[in-house]
PDB file of C-alpha atoms in Angstrom:
ATOM      1  CA  MET A   1     151.273 -38.146 -29.887  1.00 32.00           C
ATOM      2  CA  SER A   2     151.202 -39.544 -33.406  1.00 35.00           C
ATOM      3  CA  SER A   3     152.469 -43.010 -34.146  1.00 38.00           C
ATOM      4  CA  PRO A   4     156.116 -43.142 -35.261  1.00 45.00           C
ATOM      5  CA  THR A   5     155.051 -45.600 -37.968  1.00 64.00           C
ATOM      6  CA  GLN A   6     153.026 -42.990 -39.862  1.00 84.00           C
ATOM      7  CA  PRO A   7     154.360 -41.672 -43.180  1.00 92.00           C
ATOM      8  CA  ARG A   8     157.227 -39.216 -43.003  1.00 93.00           C
ATOM      9  CA  THR A   9     156.105 -35.687 -43.860  1.00 94.00           C
ATOM     10  CA  TYR A  10     158.101 -32.519 -44.372  1.00 96.00           C
ATOM     11  CA  PRO A  11     157.125 -29.034 -43.200  1.00 95.00           C
ATOM     12  CA  HIS A  12     157.670 -25.898 -45.251  1.00 97.00           C
ATOM     13  CA  GLY A  13     161.344 -25.189 -45.880  1.00 96.00           C
ATOM     14  CA  VAL A  14     162.697 -28.689 -45.265  1.00 97.00           C
ATOM     15  CA  PRO A  15     164.429 -30.619 -48.076  1.00 97.00           C
ATOM     16  CA  CYS A  16     162.157 -33.564 -48.798  1.00 97.00           C
ATOM     17  CA  TRP A  17     163.246 -35.482 -51.913  1.00 98.00           C
ATOM     18  CA  VAL A  18     166.121 -36.082 -54.304  1.00 98.00           C
ATOM     19  CA  ASP A  19     166.285 -37.358 -57.839  1.00 97.00           C
ATOM     20  CA  THR A  20     168.821 -37.531 -60.626  1.00 97.00           C
ATOM     21  CA  GLU A  21     168.254 -36.769 -64.286  1.00 95.00           C
ATOM     22  CA  GLN A  22     170.239 -39.091 -66.550  1.00 95.00           C
ATOM     23  CA  PRO A  23     170.311 -39.555 -70.351  1.00 94.00           C
ATOM     24  CA  ASP A  24     170.334 -43.356 -69.950  1.00 95.00           C
ATOM     25  CA  VAL A  25     167.848 -44.206 -67.221  1.00 96.00           C
ATOM     26  CA  ASP A  26     168.453 -47.944 -67.395  1.00 96.00           C
ATOM     27  CA  ALA A  27     172.214 -47.501 -67.008  1.00 97.00           C
ATOM     28  CA  ALA A  28     171.622 -45.229 -64.000  1.00 97.00           C
ATOM     29  CA  THR A  29     169.289 -47.683 -62.274  1.00 97.00           C
ATOM     30  CA  ALA A  30     171.847 -50.457 -62.843  1.00 97.00           C
ATOM     31  CA  PHE A  31     174.561 -48.359 -61.173  1.00 98.00           C
ATOM     32  CA  TYR A  32     172.503 -47.216 -58.193  1.00 98.00           C
ATOM     33  CA  GLY A  33     170.916 -50.607 -57.730  1.00 97.00           C
ATOM     34  CA  ALA A  34     174.387 -52.131 -57.451  1.00 97.00           C
ATOM     35  CA  LEU A  35     175.619 -49.343 -55.155  1.00 97.00           C
ATOM     36  CA  PHE A  36     172.694 -49.009 -52.738  1.00 97.00           C
ATOM     37  CA  GLY A  37     170.561 -52.120 -53.232  1.00 96.00           C
ATOM     38  CA  TRP A  38     167.632 -50.102 -54.556  1.00 98.00           C
ATOM     39  CA  THR A  39     164.738 -51.544 -56.525  1.00 97.00           C
ATOM     40  CA  PHE A  40     162.910 -49.452 -59.108  1.00 97.00           C
ATOM     41  CA  THR A  41     159.374 -48.809 -60.324  1.00 96.00           C
ATOM     42  CA  ASP A  42     158.496 -46.884 -63.488  1.00 93.00           C
ATOM     43  CA  LYS A  43     155.874 -44.277 -62.636  1.00 91.00           C
ATOM     44  CA  MET A  44     155.180 -42.963 -66.147  1.00 86.00           C
ATOM     45  CA  PRO A  45     152.939 -44.769 -68.666  1.00 82.00           C
ATOM     46  CA  PRO A  46     154.733 -46.652 -71.464  1.00 81.00           C
ATOM     47  CA  ASN A  47     153.802 -44.061 -74.119  1.00 81.00           C
ATOM     48  CA  ALA A  48     154.994 -41.062 -72.076  1.00 81.00           C
ATOM     49  CA  PRO A  49     157.757 -38.921 -73.610  1.00 83.00           C
ATOM     50  CA  GLY A  50     159.999 -39.323 -70.557  1.00 87.00           C
ATOM     51  CA  ARG A  51     160.586 -41.667 -67.650  1.00 91.00           C
ATOM     52  CA  TYR A  52     160.381 -41.235 -63.896  1.00 94.00           C
ATOM     53  CA  VAL A  53     161.607 -44.276 -61.989  1.00 96.00           C
ATOM     54  CA  VAL A  54     161.198 -44.279 -58.216  1.00 97.00           C
ATOM     55  CA  ALA A  55     163.821 -46.099 -56.164  1.00 97.00           C
ATOM     56  CA  SER A  56     162.828 -47.946 -53.029  1.00 97.00           C
ATOM     57  CA  LEU A  57     164.566 -49.775 -50.210  1.00 96.00           C
ATOM     58  CA  ASP A  58     162.569 -52.499 -48.508  1.00 93.00           C
ATOM     59  CA  GLY A  59     159.448 -51.160 -50.204  1.00 93.00           C
ATOM     60  CA  GLN A  60     159.803 -47.532 -49.110  1.00 95.00           C
ATOM     61  CA  ASP A  61     160.556 -44.638 -51.483  1.00 96.00           C
ATOM     62  CA  VAL A  62     164.057 -43.200 -51.152  1.00 97.00           C
ATOM     63  CA  ALA A  63     164.888 -41.318 -54.402  1.00 98.00           C
ATOM     64  CA  ALA A  64     164.262 -41.395 -58.156  1.00 98.00           C
ATOM     65  CA  VAL A  65     165.951 -41.528 -61.553  1.00 97.00           C
ATOM     66  CA  ALA A  66     164.451 -39.467 -64.389  1.00 95.00           C
ATOM     67  CA  SER A  67     165.113 -38.725 -68.013  1.00 93.00           C
ATOM     68  CA  PRO A  68     166.007 -35.058 -68.630  1.00 89.00           C
ATOM     69  CA  PRO A  69     163.013 -32.803 -69.347  1.00 79.00           C
ATOM     70  CA  ASP A  70     162.631 -31.044 -72.669  1.00 72.00           C
ATOM     71  CA  GLY A  71     164.749 -27.932 -72.826  1.00 66.00           C
ATOM     72  CA  SER A  72     167.339 -29.025 -70.265  1.00 70.00           C
ATOM     73  CA  ASP A  73     171.026 -29.148 -71.117  1.00 72.00           C
ATOM     74  CA  GLY A  74     171.046 -32.847 -70.272  1.00 70.00           C
ATOM     75  CA  THR A  75     173.833 -32.549 -67.693  1.00 84.00           C
ATOM     76  CA  PRO A  76     173.420 -35.434 -65.208  1.00 94.00           C
ATOM     77  CA  GLU A  77     173.066 -34.215 -61.637  1.00 94.00           C
ATOM     78  CA  TRP A  78     171.397 -34.937 -58.321  1.00 97.00           C
ATOM     79  CA  ILE A  79     168.615 -32.471 -57.547  1.00 97.00           C
ATOM     80  CA  THR A  80     167.298 -31.510 -54.119  1.00 98.00           C
ATOM     81  CA  TYR A  81     163.604 -30.705 -53.602  1.00 98.00           C
ATOM     82  CA  VAL A  82     162.452 -28.463 -50.752  1.00 98.00           C
ATOM     83  CA  ALA A  83     158.954 -28.809 -49.309  1.00 98.00           C
ATOM     84  CA  VAL A  84     156.703 -25.748 -49.474  1.00 97.00           C
ATOM     85  CA  ASP A  85     153.116 -25.170 -48.397  1.00 97.00           C
ATOM     86  CA  ASP A  86     152.182 -23.274 -51.563  1.00 97.00           C
ATOM     87  CA  VAL A  87     154.502 -23.653 -54.543  1.00 97.00           C
ATOM     88  CA  GLY A  88     152.811 -20.805 -56.402  1.00 96.00           C
ATOM     89  CA  ALA A  89     153.361 -18.328 -53.599  1.00 96.00           C
ATOM     90  CA  THR A  90     156.932 -19.408 -52.935  1.00 96.00           C
ATOM     91  CA  ALA A  91     157.858 -19.450 -56.614  1.00 96.00           C
ATOM     92  CA  GLY A  92     156.400 -15.965 -56.924  1.00 95.00           C
ATOM     93  CA  ALA A  93     158.873 -14.709 -54.305  1.00 95.00           C
ATOM     94  CA  VAL A  94     161.981 -16.166 -55.964  1.00 96.00           C
ATOM     95  CA  ALA A  95     162.796 -13.183 -58.179  1.00 93.00           C
ATOM     96  CA  ALA A  96     162.218 -10.663 -55.407  1.00 90.00           C
ATOM     97  CA  ASP A  97     164.786 -12.486 -53.277  1.00 87.00           C
ATOM     98  CA  GLY A  98     167.348 -12.450 -56.111  1.00 91.00           C
ATOM     99  CA  GLY A  99     166.828 -15.888 -57.645  1.00 94.00           C
ATOM    100  CA  VAL A 100     165.602 -17.102 -61.017  1.00 96.00           C
ATOM    101  CA  LEU A 101     162.461 -19.147 -61.622  1.00 96.00           C
ATOM    102  CA  LEU A 102     163.588 -21.638 -64.276  1.00 94.00           C
ATOM    103  CA  SER A 103     160.258 -23.407 -64.798  1.00 92.00           C
ATOM    104  CA  GLY A 104     156.837 -23.862 -63.263  1.00 83.00           C
ATOM    105  CA  PRO A 105     154.989 -23.890 -61.053  1.00 95.00           C
ATOM    106  CA  GLU A 106     153.439 -26.949 -62.658  1.00 94.00           C
ATOM    107  CA  THR A 107     151.307 -29.867 -61.582  1.00 93.00           C
ATOM    108  CA  VAL A 108     152.925 -33.259 -62.156  1.00 90.00           C
ATOM    109  CA  GLY A 109     149.778 -35.278 -61.602  1.00 87.00           C
ATOM    110  CA  PRO A 110     148.680 -36.655 -58.240  1.00 92.00           C
ATOM    111  CA  PRO A 111     152.242 -36.699 -56.807  1.00 92.00           C
ATOM    112  CA  GLY A 112     152.317 -32.909 -56.410  1.00 94.00           C
ATOM    113  CA  ARG A 113     153.322 -29.531 -57.830  1.00 97.00           C
ATOM    114  CA  MET A 114     156.826 -28.240 -58.413  1.00 96.00           C
ATOM    115  CA  ALA A 115     158.946 -25.366 -59.651  1.00 97.00           C
ATOM    116  CA  SER A 116     162.612 -25.297 -60.670  1.00 95.00           C
ATOM    117  CA  VAL A 117     164.699 -22.498 -59.175  1.00 97.00           C
ATOM    118  CA  GLN A 118     168.221 -21.124 -59.427  1.00 96.00           C
ATOM    119  CA  ASP A 119     169.579 -19.193 -56.470  1.00 96.00           C
ATOM    120  CA  PRO A 120     171.485 -15.901 -56.929  1.00 95.00           C
ATOM    121  CA  GLN A 121     174.817 -17.733 -57.125  1.00 94.00           C
ATOM    122  CA  GLY A 122     173.683 -20.344 -59.622  1.00 94.00           C
ATOM    123  CA  ALA A 123     172.770 -23.385 -57.499  1.00 96.00           C
ATOM    124  CA  ARG A 124     169.686 -25.170 -58.845  1.00 96.00           C
ATOM    125  CA  PHE A 125     167.010 -26.874 -56.764  1.00 97.00           C
ATOM    126  CA  ARG A 126     163.259 -27.476 -56.829  1.00 97.00           C
ATOM    127  CA  LEU A 127     160.282 -26.459 -54.746  1.00 98.00           C
ATOM    128  CA  TRP A 128     157.833 -29.257 -53.975  1.00 98.00           C
ATOM    129  CA  GLN A 129     154.227 -29.031 -52.818  1.00 97.00           C
ATOM    130  CA  ALA A 130     153.334 -32.598 -51.937  1.00 96.00           C
ATOM    131  CA  GLY A 131     150.305 -34.437 -53.179  1.00 93.00           C
ATOM    132  CA  THR A 132     150.554 -38.208 -52.992  1.00 93.00           C
ATOM    133  CA  ARG A 133     154.375 -38.131 -52.976  1.00 93.00           C
ATOM    134  CA  LEU A 134     155.165 -36.885 -49.500  1.00 95.00           C
ATOM    135  CA  GLY A 135     158.938 -37.167 -49.857  1.00 96.00           C
ATOM    136  CA  ALA A 136     161.617 -39.711 -49.000  1.00 97.00           C
ATOM    137  CA  GLN A 137     160.245 -42.270 -46.561  1.00 96.00           C
ATOM    138  CA  ARG A 138     163.566 -43.725 -45.424  1.00 95.00           C
ATOM    139  CA  VAL A 139     166.521 -41.466 -44.692  1.00 95.00           C
ATOM    140  CA  ASN A 140     169.718 -41.357 -42.640  1.00 93.00           C
ATOM    141  CA  GLU A 141     170.468 -45.071 -42.839  1.00 95.00           C
ATOM    142  CA  PRO A 142     172.766 -47.007 -45.173  1.00 96.00           C
ATOM    143  CA  GLY A 143     171.523 -46.863 -48.744  1.00 96.00           C
ATOM    144  CA  THR A 144     169.355 -43.771 -48.262  1.00 97.00           C
ATOM    145  CA  TRP A 145     169.610 -40.005 -48.633  1.00 97.00           C
ATOM    146  CA  ASN A 146     171.347 -38.463 -45.661  1.00 95.00           C
ATOM    147  CA  PHE A 147     171.697 -34.725 -46.269  1.00 93.00           C
ATOM    148  CA  SER A 148     171.811 -31.998 -48.893  1.00 96.00           C
ATOM    149  CA  ASN A 149     174.559 -29.401 -48.603  1.00 95.00           C
ATOM    150  CA  LEU A 150     174.716 -26.058 -50.356  1.00 96.00           C
ATOM    151  CA  LEU A 151     178.241 -25.467 -51.633  1.00 95.00           C
ATOM    152  CA  THR A 152     178.569 -21.757 -52.252  1.00 94.00           C
ATOM    153  CA  PRO A 153     181.255 -19.064 -52.539  1.00 94.00           C
ATOM    154  CA  ASP A 154     179.237 -16.754 -50.254  1.00 92.00           C
ATOM    155  CA  PRO A 155     177.169 -18.349 -47.439  1.00 89.00           C
ATOM    156  CA  ASP A 156     175.995 -14.954 -46.150  1.00 88.00           C
ATOM    157  CA  ARG A 157     174.578 -14.022 -49.532  1.00 91.00           C
ATOM    158  CA  ALA A 158     172.970 -17.445 -49.760  1.00 91.00           C
ATOM    159  CA  LEU A 159     171.195 -16.889 -46.451  1.00 91.00           C
ATOM    160  CA  ASP A 160     169.888 -13.555 -47.744  1.00 93.00           C
ATOM    161  CA  PHE A 161     168.065 -15.616 -50.392  1.00 95.00           C
ATOM    162  CA  TYR A 162     167.066 -18.809 -48.588  1.00 95.00           C
ATOM    163  CA  GLY A 163     166.149 -17.092 -45.338  1.00 93.00           C
ATOM    164  CA  PRO A 164     163.229 -14.988 -46.615  1.00 94.00           C
ATOM    165  CA  LEU A 165     162.187 -17.599 -49.186  1.00 95.00           C
ATOM    166  CA  LEU A 166     162.172 -20.736 -47.013  1.00 96.00           C
ATOM    167  CA  GLY A 167     162.520 -19.527 -43.436  1.00 94.00           C
ATOM    168  CA  TRP A 168     166.064 -20.817 -42.963  1.00 94.00           C
ATOM    169  CA  GLU A 169     168.293 -19.554 -40.182  1.00 91.00           C
ATOM    170  CA  LEU A 170     171.982 -19.892 -39.332  1.00 86.00           C
ATOM    171  CA  ASP A 171     172.455 -20.194 -35.571  1.00 78.00           C
ATOM    172  CA  PRO A 172     175.958 -19.401 -34.253  1.00 72.00           C
ATOM    173  CA  ALA A 173     175.360 -21.788 -31.345  1.00 70.00           C
ATOM    174  CA  LEU A 174     175.270 -24.684 -33.812  1.00 66.00           C
ATOM    175  CA  GLY A 175     178.546 -23.732 -35.444  1.00 62.00           C
ATOM    176  CA  ALA A 176     179.062 -22.945 -39.088  1.00 62.00           C
ATOM    177  CA  GLY A 177     177.464 -24.958 -41.824  1.00 82.00           C
ATOM    178  CA  MET A 178     173.955 -25.764 -40.612  1.00 87.00           C
ATOM    179  CA  PHE A 179     170.722 -24.236 -41.878  1.00 91.00           C
ATOM    180  CA  ARG A 180     167.838 -24.754 -39.463  1.00 91.00           C
ATOM    181  CA  VAL A 181     164.084 -24.508 -39.927  1.00 92.00           C
ATOM    182  CA  PRO A 182     162.605 -23.409 -36.585  1.00 91.00           C
ATOM    183  CA  GLY A 183     160.083 -25.978 -35.359  1.00 91.00           C
ATOM    184  CA  TYR A 184     161.342 -28.863 -37.489  1.00 89.00           C
ATOM    185  CA  GLY A 185     162.467 -30.791 -34.413  1.00 87.00           C
ATOM    186  CA  ASP A 186     159.008 -30.392 -32.871  1.00 86.00           C
ATOM    187  CA  HIS A 187     157.483 -31.700 -36.105  1.00 89.00           C
ATOM    188  CA  LEU A 188     159.694 -34.788 -35.985  1.00 89.00           C
ATOM    189  CA  ALA A 189     158.921 -35.374 -32.314  1.00 89.00           C
ATOM    190  CA  HIS A 190     155.180 -35.276 -32.941  1.00 90.00           C
ATOM    191  CA  THR A 191     155.204 -37.445 -36.056  1.00 90.00           C
ATOM    192  CA  ILE A 192     157.867 -40.096 -36.577  1.00 88.00           C
ATOM    193  CA  ASP A 193     160.563 -39.550 -33.928  1.00 82.00           C
ATOM    194  CA  PRO A 194     159.174 -38.963 -30.432  1.00 87.00           C
ATOM    195  CA  GLY A 195     162.578 -39.484 -28.789  1.00 84.00           C
ATOM    196  CA  ILE A 196     164.576 -37.044 -30.874  1.00 81.00           C
ATOM    197  CA  PHE A 197     165.170 -34.477 -28.124  1.00 77.00           C
ATOM    198  CA  GLU A 198     166.177 -37.088 -25.557  1.00 80.00           C
ATOM    199  CA  ARG A 199     168.709 -38.607 -27.968  1.00 77.00           C
ATOM    200  CA  GLN A 200     170.133 -35.183 -28.729  1.00 72.00           C
ATOM    201  CA  GLU A 201     170.660 -34.033 -25.149  1.00 71.00           C
ATOM    202  CA  PHE A 202     174.354 -33.567 -25.990  1.00 72.00           C
ATOM    203  CA  ALA A 203     173.544 -31.057 -28.724  1.00 72.00           C
ATOM    204  CA  PRO A 204     172.942 -27.304 -28.438  1.00 75.00           C
ATOM    205  CA  PRO A 205     169.372 -25.995 -28.629  1.00 77.00           C
ATOM    206  CA  GLY A 206     168.094 -25.955 -32.187  1.00 78.00           C
ATOM    207  CA  PHE A 207     170.104 -28.947 -33.374  1.00 85.00           C
ATOM    208  CA  ALA A 208     166.928 -30.951 -34.042  1.00 85.00           C
ATOM    209  CA  ASP A 209     165.800 -28.160 -36.385  1.00 87.00           C
ATOM    210  CA  VAL A 210     168.774 -28.612 -38.746  1.00 91.00           C
ATOM    211  CA  ALA A 211     167.466 -29.251 -42.259  1.00 92.00           C
ATOM    212  CA  ALA A 212     170.377 -28.625 -44.631  1.00 93.00           C
ATOM    213  CA  GLY A 213     174.060 -27.794 -44.703  1.00 91.00           C
ATOM    214  CA  VAL A 214     176.070 -24.956 -46.159  1.00 92.00           C
ATOM    215  CA  ALA A 215     179.794 -24.771 -46.879  1.00 90.00           C
ATOM    216  CA  ALA A 216     181.977 -22.100 -48.439  1.00 90.00           C
ATOM    217  CA  VAL A 217     183.776 -23.268 -51.575  1.00 91.00           C
ATOM    218  CA  ASP A 218     185.694 -21.764 -54.430  1.00 89.00           C
ATOM    219  CA  GLY A 219     183.955 -22.062 -57.761  1.00 83.00           C
ATOM    220  CA  PRO A 220     180.309 -22.200 -58.803  1.00 89.00           C
ATOM    221  CA  ALA A 221     177.541 -22.798 -56.307  1.00 95.00           C
ATOM    222  CA  ARG A 222     175.692 -26.118 -56.349  1.00 95.00           C
ATOM    223  CA  TRP A 223     173.703 -28.442 -54.166  1.00 97.00           C
ATOM    224  CA  ASP A 224     175.549 -31.604 -53.110  1.00 96.00           C
ATOM    225  CA  VAL A 225     173.543 -34.707 -52.176  1.00 97.00           C
ATOM    226  CA  ALA A 226     174.985 -37.121 -49.610  1.00 97.00           C
ATOM    227  CA  PHE A 227     173.902 -40.721 -49.038  1.00 98.00           C
ATOM    228  CA  SER A 228     174.515 -42.769 -45.910  1.00 97.00           C
ATOM    229  CA  VAL A 229     176.648 -45.886 -46.231  1.00 97.00           C
ATOM    230  CA  ALA A 230     177.720 -48.473 -43.676  1.00 97.00           C
ATOM    231  CA  ASP A 231     181.358 -48.422 -44.805  1.00 96.00           C
ATOM    232  CA  ARG A 232     182.788 -45.649 -46.961  1.00 96.00           C
ATOM    233  CA  ASP A 233     185.636 -47.701 -48.393  1.00 96.00           C
ATOM    234  CA  GLU A 234     183.464 -50.677 -49.287  1.00 97.00           C
ATOM    235  CA  SER A 235     180.861 -48.428 -50.916  1.00 97.00           C
ATOM    236  CA  ALA A 236     183.517 -46.473 -52.807  1.00 97.00           C
ATOM    237  CA  ALA A 237     184.911 -49.748 -54.139  1.00 97.00           C
ATOM    238  CA  ALA A 238     181.381 -50.843 -55.111  1.00 97.00           C
ATOM    239  CA  ALA A 239     180.905 -47.568 -56.986  1.00 98.00           C
ATOM    240  CA  GLU A 240     184.102 -48.179 -58.943  1.00 97.00           C
ATOM    241  CA  ARG A 241     183.117 -51.763 -59.760  1.00 97.00           C
ATOM    242  CA  ALA A 242     179.802 -50.450 -61.118  1.00 97.00           C
ATOM    243  CA  GLY A 243     181.550 -47.933 -63.380  1.00 97.00           C
ATOM    244  CA  GLY A 244     181.814 -44.862 -61.167  1.00 97.00           C
ATOM    245  CA  VAL A 245     184.884 -42.822 -60.256  1.00 98.00           C
ATOM    246  CA  VAL A 246     185.990 -41.875 -56.745  1.00 98.00           C
ATOM    247  CA  LEU A 247     187.047 -38.229 -56.926  1.00 97.00           C
ATOM    248  CA  SER A 248     188.163 -37.718 -53.320  1.00 95.00           C
ATOM    249  CA  THR A 249     187.945 -39.076 -49.794  1.00 94.00           C
ATOM    250  CA  SER A 250     187.962 -37.200 -46.488  1.00 93.00           C
ATOM    251  CA  GLU A 251     187.418 -37.599 -42.753  1.00 91.00           C
ATOM    252  CA  ASN A 252     186.113 -35.256 -40.111  1.00 85.00           C
ATOM    253  CA  GLU A 253     185.015 -35.443 -36.488  1.00 83.00           C
ATOM    254  CA  TRP A 254     181.814 -37.286 -37.371  1.00 81.00           C
ATOM    255  CA  THR A 255     182.005 -38.869 -40.816  1.00 88.00           C
ATOM    256  CA  ARG A 256     184.181 -40.597 -43.391  1.00 93.00           C
ATOM    257  CA  GLU A 257     183.202 -39.446 -46.879  1.00 94.00           C
ATOM    258  CA  ALA A 258     183.888 -40.119 -50.535  1.00 96.00           C
ATOM    259  CA  VAL A 259     182.886 -37.907 -53.446  1.00 97.00           C
ATOM    260  CA  VAL A 260     181.862 -40.082 -56.384  1.00 97.00           C
ATOM    261  CA  ARG A 261     181.040 -39.382 -60.021  1.00 98.00           C
ATOM    262  CA  ASP A 262     178.576 -41.875 -61.460  1.00 98.00           C
ATOM    263  CA  PRO A 263     179.079 -43.351 -64.954  1.00 97.00           C
ATOM    264  CA  GLN A 264     177.085 -40.562 -66.636  1.00 96.00           C
ATOM    265  CA  GLY A 265     178.703 -37.721 -64.713  1.00 96.00           C
ATOM    266  CA  ALA A 266     176.467 -36.895 -61.735  1.00 97.00           C
ATOM    267  CA  GLN A 267     178.340 -36.270 -58.472  1.00 97.00           C
ATOM    268  CA  LEU A 268     177.234 -37.496 -55.061  1.00 98.00           C
ATOM    269  CA  THR A 269     178.777 -37.993 -51.638  1.00 97.00           C
ATOM    270  CA  LEU A 270     178.963 -41.279 -49.745  1.00 98.00           C
ATOM    271  CA  SER A 271     178.904 -40.590 -46.012  1.00 96.00           C
ATOM    272  CA  GLN A 272     179.693 -43.060 -43.229  1.00 95.00           C
ATOM    273  CA  PHE A 273     178.744 -41.948 -39.732  1.00 90.00           C
ATOM    274  CA  ALA A 274     181.927 -42.791 -37.828  1.00 86.00           C
ATOM    275  CA  PRO A 275     182.688 -40.412 -34.950  1.00 79.00           C
ATOM    276  CA  GLN A 276     186.422 -40.628 -34.235  1.00 70.00           C
ATOM    277  CA  GLU A 277     186.578 -44.142 -35.676  1.00 47.00           C
ATOM    278  CA  TRP A 278     189.502 -43.600 -38.001  1.00 41.00           C
ATOM    279  CA  GLY A 279     192.989 -43.678 -36.710  1.00 44.00           C
TER     280      GLY A 279
END
């Protein structure tokens, strides 16, 4: 069995990275540094036309802030990247499955290769073939990326696209709202999390394979990015102090959440794992 201290890797079809494109990169790093305690490292040379600033927590990569690429509409948003074995092959199948290839595939230096995609209902995401940037190295703990959820008016139609393209499945035994990548749990068990199946004995078969969420919503489709926090209310207040706006709060069986708009307009979700803790 591999050591659990080895780098986190992501098999084909699993969301692996998130970043946000913002007109004012310095203002964005100030906000997210105050909110999550991130530190930042510029990865582009000083004379480059744009910036790509990787955020870390205790020295491990967690996300990034970027300036908008040429040709974009400049709308600030959080973007989810999905790992693929061959970005050229996967990008080539996008149109056949009903999506739109917006850009790429392109090599972005040693970090890897990517392509920007829009699904049939308009949600944008990216395909990522890892080079030196394997993906987020800390997840599912306060101050890190927790989950990406597809908000869509038609989950069945979404599966018709993401299923053939990325190998995603919806398993009725897991309940609504969970895309799984068969074998992902085995990958985790043999790389960084050897006890995952023992800890999830309460869960139905396939729960360890869950890689992304899906929820039916009215309105346009989009990918929502959620970050773990220790206390939803404290983090929501911190977001407001740093210039953000809390749009809504909610509770469910497992989490307490707040939807936040950052100072430049990108939306994100703050998620506190708190099973039945409210009352």
